[in-house]
XYZ file of C-alpha atoms in Angstrom:
240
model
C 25.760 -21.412 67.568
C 29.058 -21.109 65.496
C 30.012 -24.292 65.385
C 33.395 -25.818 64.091
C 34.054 -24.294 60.939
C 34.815 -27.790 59.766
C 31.292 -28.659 60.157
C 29.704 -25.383 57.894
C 27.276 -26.446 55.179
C 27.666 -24.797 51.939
C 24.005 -23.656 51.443
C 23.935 -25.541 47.684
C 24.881 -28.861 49.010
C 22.688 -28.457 51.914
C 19.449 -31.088 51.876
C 17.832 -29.804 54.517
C 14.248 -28.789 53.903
C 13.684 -26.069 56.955
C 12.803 -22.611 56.255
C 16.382 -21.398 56.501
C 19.953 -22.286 56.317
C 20.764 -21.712 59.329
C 18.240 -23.035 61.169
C 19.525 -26.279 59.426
C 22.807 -25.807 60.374
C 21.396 -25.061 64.631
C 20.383 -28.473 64.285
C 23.838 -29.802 62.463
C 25.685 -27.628 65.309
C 23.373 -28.348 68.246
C 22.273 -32.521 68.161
C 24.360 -33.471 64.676
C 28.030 -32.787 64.433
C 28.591 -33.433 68.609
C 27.144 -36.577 68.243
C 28.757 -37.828 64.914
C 32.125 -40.783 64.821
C 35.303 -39.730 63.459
C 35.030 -41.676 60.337
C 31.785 -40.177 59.357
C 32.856 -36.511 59.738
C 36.367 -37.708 57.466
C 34.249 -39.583 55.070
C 32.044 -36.568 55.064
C 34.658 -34.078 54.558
C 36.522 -36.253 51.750
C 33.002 -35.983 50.024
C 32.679 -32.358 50.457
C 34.292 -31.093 47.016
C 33.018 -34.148 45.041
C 31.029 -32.900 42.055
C 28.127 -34.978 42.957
C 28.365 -34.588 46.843
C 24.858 -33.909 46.841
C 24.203 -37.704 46.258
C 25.776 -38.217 49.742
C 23.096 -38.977 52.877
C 22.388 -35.947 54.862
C 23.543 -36.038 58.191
C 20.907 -35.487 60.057
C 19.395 -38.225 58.067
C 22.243 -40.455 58.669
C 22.284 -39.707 62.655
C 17.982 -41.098 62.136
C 18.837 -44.174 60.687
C 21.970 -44.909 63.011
C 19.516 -44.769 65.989
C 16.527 -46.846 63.697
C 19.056 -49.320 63.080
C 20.276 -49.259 67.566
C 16.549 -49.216 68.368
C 15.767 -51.989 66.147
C 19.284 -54.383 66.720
C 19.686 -54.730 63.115
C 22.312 -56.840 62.174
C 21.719 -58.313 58.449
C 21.252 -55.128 56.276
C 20.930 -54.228 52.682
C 21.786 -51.181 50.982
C 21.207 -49.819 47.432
C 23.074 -46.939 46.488
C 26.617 -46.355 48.181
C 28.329 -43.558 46.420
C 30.749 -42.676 48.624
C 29.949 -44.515 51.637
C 28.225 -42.189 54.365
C 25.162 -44.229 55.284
C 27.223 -47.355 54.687
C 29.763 -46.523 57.069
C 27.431 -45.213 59.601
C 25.559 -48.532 59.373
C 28.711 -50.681 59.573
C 29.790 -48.668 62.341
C 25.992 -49.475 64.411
C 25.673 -52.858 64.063
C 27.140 -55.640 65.936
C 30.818 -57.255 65.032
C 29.625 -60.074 63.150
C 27.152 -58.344 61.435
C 26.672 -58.108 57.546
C 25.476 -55.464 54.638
C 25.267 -56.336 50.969
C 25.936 -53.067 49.847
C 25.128 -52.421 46.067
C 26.081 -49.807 43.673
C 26.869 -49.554 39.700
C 30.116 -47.625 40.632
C 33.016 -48.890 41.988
C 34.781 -46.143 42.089
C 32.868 -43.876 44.120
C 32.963 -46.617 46.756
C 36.260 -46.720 46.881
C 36.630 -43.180 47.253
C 35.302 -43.621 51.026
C 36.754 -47.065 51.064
C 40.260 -46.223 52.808
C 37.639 -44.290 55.819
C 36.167 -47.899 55.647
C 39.582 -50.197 56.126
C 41.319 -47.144 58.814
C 37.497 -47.887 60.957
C 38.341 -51.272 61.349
C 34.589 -52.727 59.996
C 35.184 -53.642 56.538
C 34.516 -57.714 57.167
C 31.303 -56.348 57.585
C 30.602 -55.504 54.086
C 30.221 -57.135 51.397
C 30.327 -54.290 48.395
C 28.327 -55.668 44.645
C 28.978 -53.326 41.597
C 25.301 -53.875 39.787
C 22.360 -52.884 38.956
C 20.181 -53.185 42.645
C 17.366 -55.026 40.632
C 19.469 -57.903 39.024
C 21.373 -58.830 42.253
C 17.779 -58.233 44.374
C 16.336 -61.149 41.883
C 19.615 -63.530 42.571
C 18.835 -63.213 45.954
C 15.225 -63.993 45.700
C 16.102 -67.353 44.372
C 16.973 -68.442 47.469
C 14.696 -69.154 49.210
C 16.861 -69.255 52.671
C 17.283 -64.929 51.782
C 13.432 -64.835 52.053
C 12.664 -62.766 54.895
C 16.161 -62.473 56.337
C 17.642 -59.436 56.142
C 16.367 -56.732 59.599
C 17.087 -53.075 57.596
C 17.271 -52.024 54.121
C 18.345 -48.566 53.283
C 17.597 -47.563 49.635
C 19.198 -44.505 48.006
C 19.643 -45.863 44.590
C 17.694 -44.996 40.858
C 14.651 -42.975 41.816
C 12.372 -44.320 39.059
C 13.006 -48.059 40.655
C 11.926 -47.338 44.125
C 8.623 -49.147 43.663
C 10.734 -51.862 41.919
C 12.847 -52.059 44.499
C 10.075 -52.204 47.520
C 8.531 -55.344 45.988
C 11.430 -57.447 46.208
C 12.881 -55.694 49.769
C 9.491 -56.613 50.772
C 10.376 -60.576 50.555
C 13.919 -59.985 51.525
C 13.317 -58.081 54.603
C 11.810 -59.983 57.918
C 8.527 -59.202 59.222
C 8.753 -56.866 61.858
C 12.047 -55.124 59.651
C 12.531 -51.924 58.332
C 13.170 -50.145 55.157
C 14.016 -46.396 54.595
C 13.692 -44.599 51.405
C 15.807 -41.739 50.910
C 15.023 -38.326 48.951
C 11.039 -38.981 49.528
C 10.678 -35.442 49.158
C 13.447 -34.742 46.069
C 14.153 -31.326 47.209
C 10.429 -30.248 47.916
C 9.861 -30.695 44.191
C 7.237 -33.246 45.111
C 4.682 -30.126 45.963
C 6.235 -27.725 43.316
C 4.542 -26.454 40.215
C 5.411 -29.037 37.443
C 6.213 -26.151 35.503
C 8.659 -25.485 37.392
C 10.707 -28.818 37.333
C 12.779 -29.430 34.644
C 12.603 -32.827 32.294
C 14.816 -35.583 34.023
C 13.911 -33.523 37.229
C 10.420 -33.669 35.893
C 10.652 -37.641 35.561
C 11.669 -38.190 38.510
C 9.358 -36.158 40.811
C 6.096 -38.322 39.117
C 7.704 -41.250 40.115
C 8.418 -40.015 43.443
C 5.409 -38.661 43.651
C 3.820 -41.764 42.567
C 6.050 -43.990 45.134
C 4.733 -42.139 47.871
C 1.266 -42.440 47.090
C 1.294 -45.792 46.463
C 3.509 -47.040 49.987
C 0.964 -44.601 51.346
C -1.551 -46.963 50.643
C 0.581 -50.216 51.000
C -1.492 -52.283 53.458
C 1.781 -54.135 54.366
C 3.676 -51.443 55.925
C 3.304 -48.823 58.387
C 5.545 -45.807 57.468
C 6.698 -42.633 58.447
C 7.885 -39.983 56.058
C 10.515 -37.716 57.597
C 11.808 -34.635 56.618
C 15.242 -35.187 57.392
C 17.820 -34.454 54.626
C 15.956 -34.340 51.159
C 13.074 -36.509 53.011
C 13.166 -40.105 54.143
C 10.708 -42.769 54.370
C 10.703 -45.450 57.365
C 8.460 -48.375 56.156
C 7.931 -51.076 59.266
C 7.109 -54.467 57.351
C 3.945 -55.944 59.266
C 3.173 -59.072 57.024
């Protein structure tokens, strides 16, 4: 299928992890790009030429979690990691009217870059944007005790080495019965790569990656799925 030429992939910013390109771009073409809002395809083309659009949620991944967060009828989320906006948008546009994300992020100004896509879609009241560190404002919330177990979906695409970090405290913010997804679980397949191979931050990151999914493997508290959508995502269903 040819597709819009709107919608190609440029194989090095693809995340996909199927044999080839383009059987990752049949399923862009095919169940993907038909199905995706207006916003998200701008937002996604505004991205594009960013140096870092790599950071940016896959869509494929993004059209998972929009139907997660349907199925479930999330409507108190929490994000870490926003860079442009994709999976924040895509989430705004999902849940209800009066719903609410705390969306975190140390950078402003890759928010904002998205941010206009945000106002024109008419669900900015919905979010609530923090420029932090996710750990700091994750502890502020855990003071109260009223944020204890409130919050239906987390998405987390923020510092790799803090995943674990991060799952301890989303543990006590999210409900029982909630979800949390994990994004780049699979950090480009370097996870089952020759450490050889992967270079030094690269190298840092795939342990703790590596490490993270071993030990939510064995998390008694969840059950989990690990996806490979995108660069690999993690679905974590909180059962106590």
């Amino acid at each position: 299928m040819e597709g819009d030429s709107s919608n190609r992939i440029i194989p090095s910013h693809s995340k996909g992890l199927l044999q080839t390109p383009e059987l990752y771009q049949y399923v862009l073409d095919t169940t993907v790009f038909p199905r995706e809002p207006q916003p998200l395809k701008e937002l996604r083309d505004l991205t594009a030429n960013h140096p870092r659009a790599m950071m940016a949620t896959a869509p494929d991944a993004g059209q998972f979690v929009a139907l997660l967060l349907k199925l479930t009828g999330a409507k108190k989320t929490i994000e870490l990691g926003v860079f442009t906006g994709y999976s924040l948008l895509l989430t705004a546009l999902t849940i209800p009217q009066d719903g609410k994300i705390t969306a975190i992020d140390t950078n402003r100004e890759f928010y904002e870059i998205g941010l206009p896509v945000i106002q024109k879609a008419g669900i900015g009241h919905k979010i609530e944007f923090i420029e932090s560190e996710a750990l700091p404002v994750l502890d502020e919330l855990l003071k109260k005790e009223a944020n204890e177990g409130s919050y239906d979906f987390a998405y987390v695409d923020a510092d790799k080495l803090n995943y674990w970090n991060y799952h301890e405290r989303l543990m006590k913010l999210v409900k029982v019965g909630g979800i949390i997804v994990y994004d780049n679980t699979l950090w480009g397949g370097s996870v089952a790569a020759d450490p050889a191979t992967v270079g030094h931050r690269g190298g840092a990151v795939t342990q703790s990656t590596i490490q993270f999914n071993k030990s939510i493997a064995a998390d008694p508290r969840v059950d989990i799925s690990l996806a490979p959508l995108g660069d690999g995502i993690t679905v974590c269903r909180r059962i106590y």
